[in-house]
mmCIF file of C-alpha atoms in Angstrom:
data_model
loop_
_atom_site.group_PDB
_atom_site.id
_atom_site.type_symbol
_atom_site.label_atom_id
_atom_site.label_comp_id
_atom_site.label_asym_id
_atom_site.label_seq_id
_atom_site.Cartn_x
_atom_site.Cartn_y
_atom_site.Cartn_z
ATOM 1 C CA MET I 263 -27.329 -4.411 19.811
ATOM 2 C CA GLU I 264 -27.866 -1.099 18.027
ATOM 3 C CA GLY I 265 -25.092 0.448 20.093
ATOM 4 C CA GLY I 266 -22.617 -1.837 18.357
ATOM 5 C CA ALA I 267 -23.946 -1.453 14.824
ATOM 6 C CA TYR I 268 -21.499 -0.429 12.084
ATOM 7 C CA GLY I 269 -18.632 -0.591 14.554
ATOM 8 C CA ALA I 270 -20.025 2.016 16.934
ATOM 9 C CA GLY I 271 -19.189 -0.205 19.876
ATOM 10 C CA LYS I 272 -15.471 0.398 19.210
ATOM 11 C CA ALA I 273 -15.648 4.006 18.082
ATOM 12 C CA GLY I 274 -13.303 6.605 19.469
ATOM 13 C CA GLY I 275 -10.147 4.492 19.353
ATOM 14 C CA ALA I 276 -6.783 5.902 18.370
ATOM 15 C CA PHE I 277 -6.061 6.024 14.650
ATOM 16 C CA ASP I 278 -3.602 3.332 13.593
ATOM 17 C CA PRO I 279 -2.267 3.947 10.050
ATOM 18 C CA HIS I 280 -0.507 0.582 9.894
ATOM 19 C CA THR I 281 -3.719 -1.273 10.685
ATOM 20 C CA LEU I 282 -5.681 0.807 8.183
ATOM 21 C CA LEU I 283 -3.207 0.194 5.366
ATOM 22 C CA ARG I 284 -3.420 -3.559 5.897
ATOM 23 C CA GLN I 285 -7.175 -3.680 5.421
ATOM 24 C CA PRO I 286 -8.364 -5.339 2.170
ATOM 25 C CA HIS I 287 -10.770 -2.546 1.280
ATOM 26 C CA THR I 288 -8.052 0.081 1.771
ATOM 27 C CA ILE I 289 -5.651 -1.830 -0.472
ATOM 28 C CA LEU I 290 -8.324 -2.148 -3.159
ATOM 29 C CA ARG I 291 -9.089 1.551 -2.902
ATOM 30 C CA VAL I 292 -5.435 2.451 -3.445
ATOM 31 C CA VAL I 293 -5.251 0.027 -6.372
ATOM 32 C CA SER I 294 -8.354 1.620 -7.883
ATOM 33 C CA TRP I 295 -6.733 5.023 -7.427
ATOM 34 C CA LEU I 296 -3.654 3.863 -9.350
ATOM 35 C CA PHE I 297 -5.762 2.273 -12.091
ATOM 36 C CA SER I 298 -7.666 5.521 -12.612
ATOM 37 C CA ILE I 299 -4.354 7.359 -13.083
ATOM 38 C CA VAL I 300 -3.298 4.821 -15.716
ATOM 39 C CA VAL I 301 -6.566 5.194 -17.631
ATOM 40 C CA PHE I 302 -6.835 8.967 -17.851
ATOM 41 C CA GLY I 303 -3.059 9.410 -18.041
ATOM 42 C CA SER I 304 -2.787 7.070 -21.026
ATOM 43 C CA ILE I 305 -5.564 8.846 -22.908
ATOM 44 C CA VAL I 306 -4.365 12.355 -22.116
ATOM 45 C CA ASN I 307 -0.755 11.648 -23.075
ATOM 46 C CA GLU I 308 -1.145 9.356 -26.098
ATOM 47 C CA GLY I 309 -4.842 9.110 -26.811
ATOM 48 C CA TYR I 310 -4.872 11.974 -29.318
ATOM 49 C CA LEU I 311 -3.077 11.815 -32.655
ATOM 50 C CA ASN I 312 -2.047 14.573 -35.037
ATOM 51 C CA SER I 313 -3.305 14.561 -38.582
ATOM 52 C CA PRO I 314 -0.855 16.332 -40.940
ATOM 53 C CA SER I 315 -3.452 16.500 -43.671
ATOM 54 C CA GLU I 316 -6.182 17.943 -41.456
ATOM 55 C CA GLY I 317 -3.993 19.999 -39.161
ATOM 56 C CA LYS I 318 -5.803 18.976 -35.985
ATOM 57 C CA GLU I 319 -5.810 16.247 -33.351
ATOM 58 C CA PHE I 320 -8.272 13.382 -33.249
ATOM 59 C CA CYS I 321 -9.081 10.645 -30.740
ATOM 60 C CA ILE I 322 -7.258 7.358 -31.238
ATOM 61 C CA TYR I 323 -10.509 5.477 -30.592
ATOM 62 C CA ASN I 324 -12.137 5.558 -34.020
ATOM 63 C CA ARG I 325 -11.769 9.349 -34.202
ATOM 64 C CA ASN I 326 -14.535 9.536 -31.633
ATOM 65 C CA PRO I 327 -13.883 12.450 -29.252
ATOM 66 C CA ASN I 328 -16.615 11.218 -26.926
ATOM 67 C CA ALA I 329 -14.689 8.002 -26.272
ATOM 68 C CA CYS I 330 -11.574 9.866 -25.168
ATOM 69 C CA SER I 331 -13.624 12.355 -23.156
ATOM 70 C CA TYR I 332 -15.479 9.581 -21.365
ATOM 71 C CA GLY I 333 -12.269 7.759 -20.439
ATOM 72 C CA VAL I 334 -10.627 10.908 -19.128
ATOM 73 C CA ALA I 335 -13.711 12.065 -17.214
ATOM 74 C CA VAL I 336 -14.316 8.710 -15.532
ATOM 75 C CA GLY I 337 -10.638 8.334 -14.690
ATOM 76 C CA VAL I 338 -10.307 11.796 -13.143
ATOM 77 C CA LEU I 339 -13.546 11.539 -11.170
ATOM 78 C CA ALA I 340 -12.632 8.050 -9.938
ATOM 79 C CA PHE I 341 -9.246 9.425 -8.858
ATOM 80 C CA LEU I 342 -10.939 12.150 -6.777
ATOM 81 C CA THR I 343 -13.525 9.736 -5.383
ATOM 82 C CA CYS I 344 -10.805 7.383 -4.168
ATOM 83 C CA LEU I 345 -9.089 10.238 -2.330
ATOM 84 C CA LEU I 346 -12.385 11.272 -0.746
ATOM 85 C CA TYR I 347 -13.145 7.813 0.577
ATOM 86 C CA LEU I 348 -9.589 7.256 1.725
ATOM 87 C CA ALA I 349 -10.063 10.355 3.868
ATOM 88 C CA LEU I 350 -13.358 8.893 5.105
ATOM 89 C CA ASP I 351 -11.556 5.663 6.065
ATOM 90 C CA VAL I 352 -9.166 7.690 8.194
ATOM 91 C CA TYR I 353 -11.987 9.604 9.881
ATOM 92 C CA PHE I 354 -14.373 6.646 10.231
ATOM 93 C CA PRO I 355 -13.054 5.319 13.599
ATOM 94 C CA GLN I 356 -13.805 8.710 15.180
ATOM 95 C CA ILE I 357 -17.485 8.635 14.221
ATOM 96 C CA SER I 358 -19.490 7.611 17.282
ATOM 97 C CA SER I 359 -22.996 8.118 15.895
ATOM 98 C CA VAL I 360 -24.604 4.926 14.610
ATOM 99 C CA LYS I 361 -26.631 6.891 12.048
ATOM 100 C CA ASP I 362 -23.554 8.671 10.699
ATOM 101 C CA ARG I 363 -21.658 5.384 10.455
ATOM 102 C CA LYS I 364 -24.569 3.794 8.650
ATOM 103 C CA LYS I 365 -24.678 6.666 6.148
ATOM 104 C CA ALA I 366 -20.919 6.393 5.546
ATOM 105 C CA VAL I 367 -21.030 2.634 4.978
ATOM 106 C CA LEU I 368 -24.087 2.733 2.734
ATOM 107 C CA SER I 369 -22.634 5.575 0.683
ATOM 108 C CA ASP I 370 -19.422 3.583 0.255
ATOM 109 C CA ILE I 371 -21.368 0.583 -0.994
ATOM 110 C CA GLY I 372 -23.513 2.689 -3.330
ATOM 111 C CA VAL I 373 -20.608 4.681 -4.765
ATOM 112 C CA SER I 374 -18.555 1.522 -5.305
ATOM 113 C CA ALA I 375 -21.399 -0.126 -7.225
ATOM 114 C CA PHE I 376 -21.953 3.036 -9.253
ATOM 115 C CA TRP I 377 -18.293 3.327 -10.258
ATOM 116 C CA ALA I 378 -18.083 -0.375 -11.069
ATOM 117 C CA PHE I 379 -20.968 0.222 -13.481
ATOM 118 C CA LEU I 380 -19.286 3.292 -15.014
ATOM 119 C CA TRP I 381 -16.064 1.354 -15.533
ATOM 120 C CA PHE I 382 -18.001 -1.479 -17.161
ATOM 121 C CA VAL I 383 -19.601 0.995 -19.561
ATOM 122 C CA GLY I 384 -16.214 2.592 -20.202
ATOM 123 C CA PHE I 385 -14.565 -0.731 -20.933
ATOM 124 C CA CYS I 386 -17.266 -1.744 -23.407
ATOM 125 C CA TYR I 387 -17.281 1.683 -25.046
ATOM 126 C CA LEU I 388 -13.512 2.002 -25.470
ATOM 127 C CA ALA I 389 -13.103 -1.627 -26.564
ATOM 128 C CA ASN I 390 -15.816 -1.234 -29.196
ATOM 129 C CA GLN I 391 -14.394 2.005 -30.573
ATOM 130 C CA TRP I 392 -10.891 0.554 -30.634
ATOM 131 C CA GLN I 393 -12.111 -2.498 -32.519
ATOM 132 C CA VAL I 394 -13.746 -0.435 -35.268
ATOM 133 C CA SER I 395 -10.853 2.018 -35.597
ATOM 134 C CA LYS I 396 -9.492 2.250 -39.126
ATOM 135 C CA PRO I 397 -5.804 1.376 -39.664
ATOM 136 C CA ARG I 398 -5.413 4.209 -42.162
ATOM 137 C CA ASP I 399 -6.068 6.728 -39.390
ATOM 138 C CA ASN I 400 -2.945 5.550 -37.573
ATOM 139 C CA PRO I 401 -0.530 3.954 -40.047
ATOM 140 C CA LEU I 402 2.443 4.243 -37.681
ATOM 141 C CA ASN I 403 0.571 2.617 -34.771
ATOM 142 C CA GLU I 404 1.245 5.551 -32.491
ATOM 143 C CA GLY I 405 -0.204 5.310 -28.998
ATOM 144 C CA THR I 406 -1.550 1.802 -29.458
ATOM 145 C CA ASP I 407 -0.021 0.529 -26.219
ATOM 146 C CA ALA I 408 -1.545 3.391 -24.254
ATOM 147 C CA ALA I 409 -4.927 2.817 -25.877
ATOM 148 C CA ARG I 410 -4.875 -0.862 -24.970
ATOM 149 C CA ALA I 411 -3.694 -0.055 -21.444
ATOM 150 C CA ALA I 412 -6.647 2.270 -20.904
ATOM 151 C CA ILE I 413 -9.021 -0.482 -22.025
ATOM 152 C CA ALA I 414 -7.341 -3.141 -19.875
ATOM 153 C CA PHE I 415 -7.270 -1.056 -16.695
ATOM 154 C CA SER I 416 -10.867 0.000 -17.244
ATOM 155 C CA PHE I 417 -11.712 -3.685 -17.124
ATOM 156 C CA PHE I 418 -9.624 -4.271 -13.992
ATOM 157 C CA SER I 419 -11.278 -1.322 -12.279
ATOM 158 C CA ILE I 420 -14.664 -3.018 -12.503
ATOM 159 C CA PHE I 421 -13.500 -5.555 -9.924
ATOM 160 C CA THR I 422 -11.387 -3.307 -7.702
ATOM 161 C CA TRP I 423 -14.401 -1.091 -7.095
ATOM 162 C CA ASP I 424 -16.335 -4.061 -5.767
ATOM 163 C CA TYR I 425 -15.373 -3.272 -2.181
ATOM 164 C CA THR I 426 -16.082 -5.252 0.915
ATOM 165 C CA ASP I 427 -18.288 -3.448 3.418
ATOM 166 C CA PRO I 428 -15.689 -1.895 5.778
ATOM 167 C CA SER I 429 -17.930 -2.298 8.816
ATOM 168 C CA GLN I 430 -18.021 -6.070 8.300
ATOM 169 C CA ASP I 431 -14.245 -6.567 8.302
ATOM 170 C CA SER I 432 -13.539 -8.282 11.616
ATOM 171 C CA SER I 433 -9.848 -7.414 11.472
ATOM 172 C CA MET I 434 -10.487 -3.694 11.483
ATOM 173 C CA PRO I 435 -10.216 -1.692 14.711
ATOM 174 C CA TYR I 436 -13.746 -0.361 14.146
ATOM 175 C CA ALA I 437 -15.406 -3.643 13.206
ATOM 176 C CA PRO I 438 -18.924 -4.328 14.448
ATOM 177 C CA TYR I 439 -19.185 -5.143 18.104
ATOM 178 C CA ALA I 440 -21.409 -8.120 18.891
ATOM 179 C CA GLU I 441 -22.758 -8.282 22.402
ATOM 180 C CA PRO I 442 -22.817 -11.807 23.788
ATOM 181 C CA SER I 443 -26.313 -13.107 24.302
ATOM 182 C CA ALA I 444 -27.409 -14.532 27.580
ATOM 183 C CA GLY I 445 -26.730 -18.200 28.073
ATOM 184 C CA GLN I 446 -23.781 -18.400 25.678
ATOM 185 C CA ASP I 447 -20.238 -19.308 26.547
ATOM 186 C CA PRO I 448 -18.277 -16.043 27.078
ATOM 187 C CA ALA I 449 -15.156 -17.760 25.762
ATOM 188 C CA GLY I 450 -16.951 -18.556 22.500
ATOM 189 C CA VAL I 451 -16.218 -22.275 22.560
ATOM 190 C CA GLY I 452 -19.748 -23.062 21.550
ATOM 191 C CA GLY I 453 -21.065 -24.525 24.788
ATOM 192 C CA THR I 454 -23.699 -23.049 27.036
ATOM 193 C CA TYR I 455 -22.627 -21.104 30.081
ATOM 194 C CA GLN I 456 -23.910 -22.263 33.432
ATOM 195 C CA GLN I 457 -23.543 -20.690 36.805
ATOM 196 C CA PRO I 458 -21.003 -22.764 38.741
ATOM 197 C CA ALA I 459 -22.052 -24.093 42.072
ATOM 198 C CA SER I 460 -20.675 -22.064 44.917
ATOM 199 C CA ALA I 461 -18.076 -23.746 47.014
ATOM 200 C CA PHE I 462 -19.732 -22.290 50.094
ATOM 201 C CA ASP I 463 -23.183 -23.701 49.433
ATOM 202 C CA PRO I 464 -23.959 -26.303 52.044
ATOM 203 C CA GLU I 465 -24.601 -29.739 50.697
ATOM 204 C CA PRO I 466 -28.180 -30.850 51.106
ATOM 205 C CA GLN I 467 -28.497 -33.244 53.991
ATOM 206 C CA GLY I 468 -31.494 -35.235 55.048
ATOM 207 C CA TYR I 469 -32.797 -35.278 58.637
ATOM 208 C CA GLN I 470 -31.443 -38.194 60.537
ATOM 209 C CA SER I 471 -32.727 -39.217 63.889
ATOM 210 C CA GLN I 472 -30.213 -40.266 66.459
ATOM 211 C CA GLY I 473 -30.899 -42.916 69.030
ATOM 212 C CA TYR I 474 -30.200 -42.221 72.642
#
């Protein structure tokens, strides 16, 4: 059974981009990639306001530069991580080693959980700083839509990073291969498989005496 673990039983198949793009985990990865662009793009473009009286920019989130820096850093790093694992998805069917496939799958699970946690922290942090922001710091309400968008997509990213284990997706071309156990129906109808009687086996006949 180890030979079929983590999809190794179907390794080496031709890469099919159409099949890959239809996989749920690939779609979620692309969505996460887009969400990360929205978050760091919103903060970079409209997350800093100019103060005429002070002559310098300040973060729209309660004048806290750490809040803006955190949002940008997490967004950029999530963007790069999505690209890295999209490349791994493309290369994954060519990996024939069970150990290498196991490492790839476990790293995907671990990284997804880690980024879901970072996005949760980011959502709470940005939402809290936005809530305590003072109206006098932004009397014209500049960049408020972008600030709210960064908070909203940080929240959405928590769930999009909760990926399904790619090796457990039965619709994927490199899904785990399960060897049929002895005694089971090869057709998978649920019955037990029995060796059919051979048509050439002679029927048992008893000894009969013939009278002369």
